[in-house]
Short mmCIF file of C-alpha atoms and ligand atoms in Angstrom, two decimals:
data_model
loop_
_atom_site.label_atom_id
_atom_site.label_comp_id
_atom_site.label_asym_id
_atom_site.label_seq_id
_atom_site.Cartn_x
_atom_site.Cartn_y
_atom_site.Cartn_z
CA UNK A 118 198.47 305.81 23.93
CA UNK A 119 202.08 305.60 24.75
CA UNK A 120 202.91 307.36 21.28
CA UNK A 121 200.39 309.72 21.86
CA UNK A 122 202.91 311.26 24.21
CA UNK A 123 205.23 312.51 21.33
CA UNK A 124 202.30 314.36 19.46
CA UNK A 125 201.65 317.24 20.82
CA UNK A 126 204.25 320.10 19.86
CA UNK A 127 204.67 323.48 20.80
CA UNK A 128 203.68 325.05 17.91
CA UNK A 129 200.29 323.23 18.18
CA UNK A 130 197.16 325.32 19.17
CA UNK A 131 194.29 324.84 21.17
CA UNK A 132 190.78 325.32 20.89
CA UNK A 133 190.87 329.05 22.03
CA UNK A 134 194.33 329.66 20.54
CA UNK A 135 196.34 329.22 23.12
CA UNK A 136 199.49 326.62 22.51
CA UNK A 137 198.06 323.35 22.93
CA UNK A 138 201.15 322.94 25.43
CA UNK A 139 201.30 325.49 28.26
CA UNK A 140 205.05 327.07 29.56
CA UNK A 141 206.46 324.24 31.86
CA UNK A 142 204.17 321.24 30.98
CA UNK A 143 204.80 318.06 30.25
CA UNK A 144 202.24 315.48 28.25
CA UNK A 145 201.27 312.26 29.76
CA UNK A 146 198.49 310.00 28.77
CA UNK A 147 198.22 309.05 32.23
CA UNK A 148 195.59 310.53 34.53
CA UNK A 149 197.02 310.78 38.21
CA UNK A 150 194.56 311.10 41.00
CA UNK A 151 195.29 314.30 43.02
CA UNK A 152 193.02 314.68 46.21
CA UNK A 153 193.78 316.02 49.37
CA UNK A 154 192.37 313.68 51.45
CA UNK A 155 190.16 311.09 51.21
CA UNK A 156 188.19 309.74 47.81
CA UNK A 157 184.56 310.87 48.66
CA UNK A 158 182.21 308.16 47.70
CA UNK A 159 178.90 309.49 46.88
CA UNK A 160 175.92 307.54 45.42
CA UNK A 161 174.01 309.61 42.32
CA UNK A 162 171.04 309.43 44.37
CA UNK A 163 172.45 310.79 47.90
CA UNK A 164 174.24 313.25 45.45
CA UNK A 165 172.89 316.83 44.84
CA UNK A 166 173.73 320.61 44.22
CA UNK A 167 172.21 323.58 45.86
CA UNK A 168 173.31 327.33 45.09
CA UNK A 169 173.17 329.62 47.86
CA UNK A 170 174.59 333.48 49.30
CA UNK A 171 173.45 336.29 46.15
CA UNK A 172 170.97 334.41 44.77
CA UNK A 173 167.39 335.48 44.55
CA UNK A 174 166.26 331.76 45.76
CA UNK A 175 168.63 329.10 47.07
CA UNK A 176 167.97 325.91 44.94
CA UNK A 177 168.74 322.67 44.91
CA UNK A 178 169.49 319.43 42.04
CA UNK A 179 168.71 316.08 42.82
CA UNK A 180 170.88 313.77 40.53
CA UNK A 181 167.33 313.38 37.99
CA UNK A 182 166.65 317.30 38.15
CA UNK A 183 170.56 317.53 37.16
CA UNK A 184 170.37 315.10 34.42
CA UNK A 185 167.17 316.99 32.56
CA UNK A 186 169.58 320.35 32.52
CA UNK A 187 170.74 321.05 29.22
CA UNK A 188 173.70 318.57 29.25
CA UNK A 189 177.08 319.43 26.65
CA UNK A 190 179.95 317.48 25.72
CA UNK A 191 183.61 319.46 25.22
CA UNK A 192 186.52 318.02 24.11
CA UNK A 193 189.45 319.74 26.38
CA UNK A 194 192.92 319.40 28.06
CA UNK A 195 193.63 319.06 31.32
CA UNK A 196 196.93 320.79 33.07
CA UNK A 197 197.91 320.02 36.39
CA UNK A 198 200.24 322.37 38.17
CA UNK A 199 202.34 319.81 39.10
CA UNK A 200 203.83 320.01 35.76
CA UNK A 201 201.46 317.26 33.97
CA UNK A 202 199.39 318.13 30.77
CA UNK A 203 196.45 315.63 29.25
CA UNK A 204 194.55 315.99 26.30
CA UNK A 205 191.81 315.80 23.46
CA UNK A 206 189.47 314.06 27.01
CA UNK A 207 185.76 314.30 26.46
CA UNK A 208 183.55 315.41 29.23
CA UNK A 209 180.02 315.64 29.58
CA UNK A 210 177.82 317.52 31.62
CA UNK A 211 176.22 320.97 32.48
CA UNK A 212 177.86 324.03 31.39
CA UNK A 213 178.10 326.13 34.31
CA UNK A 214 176.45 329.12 32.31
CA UNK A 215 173.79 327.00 31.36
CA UNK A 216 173.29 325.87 35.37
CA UNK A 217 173.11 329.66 36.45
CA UNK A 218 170.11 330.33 33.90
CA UNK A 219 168.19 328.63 36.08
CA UNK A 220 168.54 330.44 38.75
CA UNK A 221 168.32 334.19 39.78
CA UNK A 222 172.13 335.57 40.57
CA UNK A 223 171.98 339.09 42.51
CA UNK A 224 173.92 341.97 40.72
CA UNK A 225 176.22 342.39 43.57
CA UNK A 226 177.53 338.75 42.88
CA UNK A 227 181.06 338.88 41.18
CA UNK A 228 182.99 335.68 43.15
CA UNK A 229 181.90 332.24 43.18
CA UNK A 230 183.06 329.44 45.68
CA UNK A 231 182.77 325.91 44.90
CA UNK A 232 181.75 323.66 47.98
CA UNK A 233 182.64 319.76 47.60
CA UNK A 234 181.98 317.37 49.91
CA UNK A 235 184.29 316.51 52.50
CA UNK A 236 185.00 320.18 52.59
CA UNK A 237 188.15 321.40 49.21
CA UNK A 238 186.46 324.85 47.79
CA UNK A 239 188.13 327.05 45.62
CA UNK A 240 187.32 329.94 44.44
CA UNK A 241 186.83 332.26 40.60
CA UNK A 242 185.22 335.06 39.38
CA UNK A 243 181.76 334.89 38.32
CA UNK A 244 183.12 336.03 34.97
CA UNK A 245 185.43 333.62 34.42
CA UNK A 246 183.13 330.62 35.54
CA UNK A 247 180.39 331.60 32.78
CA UNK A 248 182.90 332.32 29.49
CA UNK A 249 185.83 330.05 30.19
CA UNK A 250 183.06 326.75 29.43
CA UNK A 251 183.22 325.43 33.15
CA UNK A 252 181.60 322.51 33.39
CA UNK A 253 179.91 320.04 35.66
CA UNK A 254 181.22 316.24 34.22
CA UNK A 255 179.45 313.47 35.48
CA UNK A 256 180.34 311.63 31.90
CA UNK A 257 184.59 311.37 30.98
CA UNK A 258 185.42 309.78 27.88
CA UNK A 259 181.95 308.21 27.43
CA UNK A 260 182.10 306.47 31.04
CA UNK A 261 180.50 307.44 34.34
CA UNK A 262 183.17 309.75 35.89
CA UNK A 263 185.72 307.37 38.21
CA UNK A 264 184.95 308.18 41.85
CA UNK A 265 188.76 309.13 42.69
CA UNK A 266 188.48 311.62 39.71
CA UNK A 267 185.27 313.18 41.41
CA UNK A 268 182.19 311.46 40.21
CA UNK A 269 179.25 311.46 40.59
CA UNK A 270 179.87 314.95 39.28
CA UNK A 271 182.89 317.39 39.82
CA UNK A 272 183.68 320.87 37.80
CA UNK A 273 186.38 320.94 35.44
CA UNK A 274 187.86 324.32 34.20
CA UNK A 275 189.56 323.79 30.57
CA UNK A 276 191.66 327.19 30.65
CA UNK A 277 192.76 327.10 34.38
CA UNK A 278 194.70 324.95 36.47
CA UNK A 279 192.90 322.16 37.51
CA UNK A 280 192.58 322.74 41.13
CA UNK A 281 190.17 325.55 40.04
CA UNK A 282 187.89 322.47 39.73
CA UNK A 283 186.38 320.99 42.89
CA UNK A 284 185.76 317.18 42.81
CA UNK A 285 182.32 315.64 44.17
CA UNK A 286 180.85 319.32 43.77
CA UNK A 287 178.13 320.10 45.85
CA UNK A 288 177.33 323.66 45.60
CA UNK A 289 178.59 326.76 44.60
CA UNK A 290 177.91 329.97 46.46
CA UNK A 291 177.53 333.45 45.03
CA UNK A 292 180.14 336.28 46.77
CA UNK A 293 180.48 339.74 46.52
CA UNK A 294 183.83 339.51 47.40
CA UNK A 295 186.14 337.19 46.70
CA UNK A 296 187.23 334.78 49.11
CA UNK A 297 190.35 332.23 48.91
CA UNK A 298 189.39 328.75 48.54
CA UNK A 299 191.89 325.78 50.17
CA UNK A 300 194.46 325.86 47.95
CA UNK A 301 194.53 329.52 47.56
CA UNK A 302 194.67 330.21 50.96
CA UNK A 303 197.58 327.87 50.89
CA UNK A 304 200.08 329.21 48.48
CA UNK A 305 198.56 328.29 44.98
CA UNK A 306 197.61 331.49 42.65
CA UNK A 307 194.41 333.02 43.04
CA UNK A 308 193.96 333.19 39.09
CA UNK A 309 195.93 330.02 37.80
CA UNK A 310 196.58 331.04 34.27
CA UNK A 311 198.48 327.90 32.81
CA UNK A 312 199.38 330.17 30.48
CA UNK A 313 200.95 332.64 32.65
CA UNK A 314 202.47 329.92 34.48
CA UNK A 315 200.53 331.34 37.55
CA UNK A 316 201.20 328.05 40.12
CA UNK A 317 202.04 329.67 43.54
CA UNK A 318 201.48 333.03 45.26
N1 MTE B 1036 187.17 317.89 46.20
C1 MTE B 1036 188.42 318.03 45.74
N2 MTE B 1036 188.57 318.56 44.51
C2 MTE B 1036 189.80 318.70 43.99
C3 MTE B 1036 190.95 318.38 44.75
C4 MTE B 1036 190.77 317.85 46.05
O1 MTE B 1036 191.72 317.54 46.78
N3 MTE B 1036 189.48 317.69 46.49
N4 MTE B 1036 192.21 318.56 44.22
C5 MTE B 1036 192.32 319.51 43.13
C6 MTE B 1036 193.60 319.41 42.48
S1 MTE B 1036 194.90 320.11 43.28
C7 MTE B 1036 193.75 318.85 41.23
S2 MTE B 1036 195.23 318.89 40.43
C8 MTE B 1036 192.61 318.15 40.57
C9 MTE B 1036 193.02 316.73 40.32
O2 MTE B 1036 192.01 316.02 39.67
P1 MTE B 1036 192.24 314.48 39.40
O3 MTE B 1036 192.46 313.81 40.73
O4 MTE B 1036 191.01 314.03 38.70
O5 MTE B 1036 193.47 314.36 38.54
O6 MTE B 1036 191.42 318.15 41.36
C10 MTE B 1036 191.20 319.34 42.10
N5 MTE B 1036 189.93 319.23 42.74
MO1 MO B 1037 196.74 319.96 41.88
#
Protein backbone atom coordinates (compact mmCIF):
# COMPACT_ATOMS: atom_id res chain seq x y z
CA UNK A 1 0.00 0.00 0.00
CA UNK A 2 2.78 2.33 0.74
CA UNK A 3 3.50 2.61 -3.16
CA UNK A 4 0.08 2.99 -3.79
CA UNK A 5 0.63 6.51 -2.57
CA UNK A 6 2.66 7.57 -5.73
CA UNK A 7 -0.13 6.34 -8.21
CA UNK A 8 -2.55 8.51 -8.46
CA UNK A 9 -1.69 11.63 -10.77
CA UNK A 10 -3.38 14.61 -11.65
CA UNK A 11 -4.18 13.92 -14.91
CA UNK A 12 -6.04 10.75 -13.70
CA UNK A 13 -9.93 10.75 -13.82
CA UNK A 14 -12.54 9.53 -11.79
CA UNK A 15 -15.54 7.67 -12.19
CA UNK A 16 -17.74 10.77 -13.07
CA UNK A 17 -14.86 12.64 -14.74
CA UNK A 18 -13.74 14.58 -12.33
CA UNK A 19 -9.67 14.41 -11.63
CA UNK A 20 -9.23 11.47 -9.60
CA UNK A 21 -7.23 14.05 -7.28
CA UNK A 22 -9.24 17.06 -6.11
CA UNK A 23 -7.42 20.92 -5.85
CA UNK A 24 -5.46 20.74 -2.47
CA UNK A 25 -5.47 16.95 -1.70
CA UNK A 26 -3.10 14.83 -0.75
CA UNK A 27 -3.25 10.70 -1.15
CA UNK A 28 -2.76 8.52 1.78
CA UNK A 29 -3.53 4.89 2.10
CA UNK A 30 -4.23 5.50 5.58
CA UNK A 31 -7.77 5.91 6.89
CA UNK A 32 -7.79 8.45 9.93
CA UNK A 33 -10.72 8.36 12.24
CA UNK A 34 -12.38 11.83 12.38
CA UNK A 35 -15.30 12.06 15.01
CA UNK A 36 -16.28 14.74 17.06
CA UNK A 37 -16.77 13.13 20.06
CA UNK A 38 -17.13 9.94 21.19
CA UNK A 39 -17.05 6.44 18.95
CA UNK A 40 -20.80 5.41 19.20
CA UNK A 41 -21.01 1.75 19.77
CA UNK A 42 -24.13 0.37 18.46
CA UNK A 43 -25.09 -3.35 18.23
CA UNK A 44 -26.85 -4.33 14.56
CA UNK A 45 -29.72 -5.38 16.49
CA UNK A 46 -30.29 -2.15 18.83
CA UNK A 47 -29.44 -0.39 15.45
CA UNK A 48 -32.22 1.03 13.16
CA UNK A 49 -33.36 3.89 10.73
CA UNK A 50 -36.59 5.71 10.70
CA UNK A 51 -37.46 8.65 8.14
CA UNK A 52 -39.54 11.28 9.40
CA UNK A 53 -40.83 15.39 8.70
CA UNK A 54 -42.33 15.36 4.59
CA UNK A 55 -42.95 12.01 4.38
CA UNK A 56 -46.33 10.54 3.73
CA UNK A 57 -45.63 7.79 6.66
CA UNK A 58 -42.71 7.90 9.07
CA UNK A 59 -40.97 4.43 8.83
CA UNK A 60 -38.64 2.63 10.40
CA UNK A 61 -35.53 -0.34 9.51
CA UNK A 62 -34.63 -2.80 11.87
CA UNK A 63 -31.04 -4.05 10.99
CA UNK A 64 -32.97 -7.47 9.06
CA UNK A 65 -35.61 -5.10 7.27
CA UNK A 66 -32.31 -3.03 6.20
CA UNK A 67 -30.42 -5.95 5.05
CA UNK A 68 -33.45 -7.31 2.56
CA UNK A 69 -33.26 -3.57 0.80
CA UNK A 70 -31.77 -3.76 -2.44
CA UNK A 71 -28.10 -3.70 -1.23
CA UNK A 72 -25.10 -2.17 -3.98
CA UNK A 73 -21.51 -2.19 -3.88
CA UNK A 74 -19.46 1.14 -5.38
CA UNK A 75 -16.05 1.41 -5.68
CA UNK A 76 -15.23 5.28 -4.63
CA UNK A 77 -12.74 7.79 -3.08
CA UNK A 78 -12.91 9.32 -0.09
CA UNK A 79 -11.65 13.19 0.49
CA UNK A 80 -11.39 14.61 3.73
CA UNK A 81 -11.26 18.35 4.06
CA UNK A 82 -8.48 18.21 6.09
CA UNK A 83 -6.45 17.86 3.06
CA UNK A 84 -6.42 13.81 2.93
CA UNK A 85 -7.63 11.88 -0.23
CA UNK A 86 -8.26 7.78 -0.24
CA UNK A 87 -9.15 5.69 -2.94
CA UNK A 88 -10.45 2.75 -5.25
CA UNK A 89 -12.43 1.62 -1.25
CA UNK A 90 -15.38 -0.64 -1.77
CA UNK A 91 -18.52 -0.05 0.12
CA UNK A 92 -21.57 -1.84 0.38
CA UNK A 93 -24.90 -1.00 1.25
CA UNK A 94 -28.24 0.79 0.32
CA UNK A 95 -28.21 3.42 -2.19
CA UNK A 96 -29.94 6.22 -0.71
CA UNK A 97 -32.27 6.49 -3.89
CA UNK A 98 -33.03 3.05 -3.60
CA UNK A 99 -33.97 3.62 0.44
CA UNK A 100 -36.40 6.58 -0.51
CA UNK A 101 -38.45 4.21 -2.98
CA UNK A 102 -39.72 2.79 -0.21
CA UNK A 103 -41.13 5.35 1.19
CA UNK A 104 -43.57 8.23 0.23
CA UNK A 105 -41.45 11.78 0.15
CA UNK A 106 -43.96 14.92 0.08
CA UNK A 107 -43.39 17.32 -2.95
CA UNK A 108 -42.57 20.15 -0.74
CA UNK A 109 -39.41 18.14 0.45
CA UNK A 110 -36.17 19.62 -1.16
CA UNK A 111 -33.49 19.37 2.10
CA UNK A 112 -32.58 16.36 3.86
CA UNK A 113 -30.88 16.14 7.40
CA UNK A 114 -29.05 13.20 8.49
CA UNK A 115 -29.56 12.30 12.30
CA UNK A 116 -26.70 9.97 13.89
CA UNK A 117 -26.62 8.89 17.11
CA UNK A 118 -25.05 10.73 19.73
CA UNK A 119 -26.42 13.73 17.96
CA UNK A 120 -23.57 15.05 14.36
CA UNK A 121 -26.34 15.85 11.45
CA UNK A 122 -25.53 17.47 8.44
CA UNK A 123 -27.37 18.49 5.98
CA UNK A 124 -27.90 18.23 1.52
CA UNK A 125 -30.31 18.71 -0.91
CA UNK A 126 -32.71 16.10 -1.67
CA UNK A 127 -31.27 16.32 -5.17
CA UNK A 128 -27.99 15.80 -4.49
CA UNK A 129 -28.59 12.81 -1.98
CA UNK A 130 -30.53 10.73 -4.81
CA UNK A 131 -27.96 11.37 -8.06
CA UNK A 132 -24.62 11.83 -6.39
CA UNK A 133 -24.91 7.59 -5.34
CA UNK A 134 -25.13 8.30 -1.47
CA UNK A 135 -24.98 5.41 0.23
CA UNK A 136 -25.68 3.64 3.47
CA UNK A 137 -22.23 1.19 4.08
CA UNK A 138 -22.56 -1.25 6.59
CA UNK A 139 -19.88 -3.47 4.38
CA UNK A 140 -16.06 -1.50 3.63
CA UNK A 141 -13.69 -3.38 1.71
CA UNK A 142 -15.53 -6.72 2.18
CA UNK A 143 -15.52 -6.34 6.17
CA UNK A 144 -18.24 -5.26 8.58
CA UNK A 145 -17.74 -1.44 8.71
CA UNK A 146 -15.10 -0.62 11.87
CA UNK A 147 -17.16 0.98 14.63
CA UNK A 148 -14.83 4.25 14.81
CA UNK A 149 -15.52 4.57 10.99
CA UNK A 150 -19.40 4.45 11.75
CA UNK A 151 -20.64 0.94 11.63
CA UNK A 152 -23.11 -0.66 12.03
CA UNK A 153 -24.07 1.58 9.14
CA UNK A 154 -23.07 5.29 8.33
CA UNK A 155 -23.68 7.33 4.83
CA UNK A 156 -20.89 8.01 2.69
CA UNK A 157 -21.11 10.71 -0.10
CA UNK A 158 -18.45 9.86 -3.02
CA UNK A 159 -18.56 13.50 -4.69
CA UNK A 160 -18.68 15.62 -1.43
CA UNK A 161 -16.58 16.15 1.41
CA UNK A 162 -16.87 13.58 3.74
CA UNK A 163 -18.44 15.28 6.59
CA UNK A 164 -21.54 15.34 4.30
CA UNK A 165 -21.67 11.73 5.62
CA UNK A 166 -23.00 11.12 9.12
CA UNK A 167 -21.49 8.08 10.96
CA UNK A 168 -23.83 5.53 12.98
CA UNK A 169 -26.82 7.04 10.83
CA UNK A 170 -30.01 6.82 12.30
CA UNK A 171 -32.45 8.70 10.33
CA UNK A 172 -32.77 11.19 7.89
CA UNK A 173 -35.53 13.76 7.92
CA UNK A 174 -37.25 15.35 4.95
CA UNK A 175 -37.12 19.58 5.00
CA UNK A 176 -38.59 22.07 3.05
CA UNK A 177 -36.02 24.26 3.86
CA UNK A 178 -32.75 23.73 4.36
CA UNK A 179 -31.29 23.72 7.63
CA UNK A 180 -27.39 23.72 8.66
CA UNK A 181 -26.23 20.59 10.09
CA UNK A 182 -23.13 20.70 12.93
CA UNK A 183 -20.48 21.37 10.92
CA UNK A 184 -22.23 23.77 8.76
CA UNK A 185 -23.44 25.73 11.35
CA UNK A 186 -19.85 25.81 12.40
CA UNK A 187 -17.86 27.24 9.59
CA UNK A 188 -17.62 24.26 7.05
CA UNK A 189 -19.40 24.95 3.46
CA UNK A 190 -22.89 24.26 3.09
CA UNK A 191 -22.22 22.49 -0.41
CA UNK A 192 -18.62 20.93 0.01
CA UNK A 193 -17.64 20.57 -3.57
CA UNK A 194 -14.05 18.93 -3.31
CA UNK A 195 -13.86 20.08 -6.48
CA UNK A 196 -14.50 23.61 -5.86
CA UNK A 197 -12.37 23.38 -2.95
CA UNK A 198 -15.54 24.47 -0.96
CA UNK A 199 -14.01 23.66 2.90
CA UNK A 200 -15.13 26.68 5.04
CA UNK A 201 -17.83 29.38 4.87
N1 LIG B 1 -21.68 10.80 13.52
C1 LIG B 1 -20.62 11.45 13.02
N2 LIG B 1 -20.43 11.40 11.69
C2 LIG B 1 -19.37 12.02 11.14
C3 LIG B 1 -18.48 12.79 11.94
C4 LIG B 1 -18.72 12.85 13.33
O1 LIG B 1 -18.00 13.50 14.10
N3 LIG B 1 -19.80 12.15 13.83
N4 LIG B 1 -17.42 13.44 11.36
C5 LIG B 1 -17.52 13.71 9.94
C6 LIG B 1 -16.26 14.14 9.40
S1 LIG B 1 -15.80 15.73 9.72
C7 LIG B 1 -15.50 13.33 8.60
S2 LIG B 1 -14.10 13.90 7.85
C8 LIG B 1 -15.86 11.90 8.40
C9 LIG B 1 -14.71 11.05 8.88
O2 LIG B 1 -14.98 9.70 8.69
P1 LIG B 1 -13.90 8.65 9.21
O3 LIG B 1 -13.75 8.87 10.70
O4 LIG B 1 -14.46 7.32 8.86
O5 LIG B 1 -12.61 8.96 8.50
O6 LIG B 1 -17.03 11.51 9.11
C10 LIG B 1 -18.04 12.51 9.16
N5 LIG B 1 -19.19 11.94 9.80
MO1 LIG C 1 -13.85 16.14 8.55
Amino acid sequence: MGLFETKIEVKDVNAFGKPKLPPGQTPTSKFPVLTYGETQKIRREDWSLAVWGLVEEEQRWTWDDFMKLPQTKIRADFHCVTHWSRFDDEWEGVLFRDLIRQIKVKPEAKFVLQHAYGGYTTNLPLQWMIEEDVILAHTFNGEPLPEEHGGPVRVFTPRRYAWKGAKWIRGFEFLAKDRPGFWEMNGYSNTADPWKEERFW
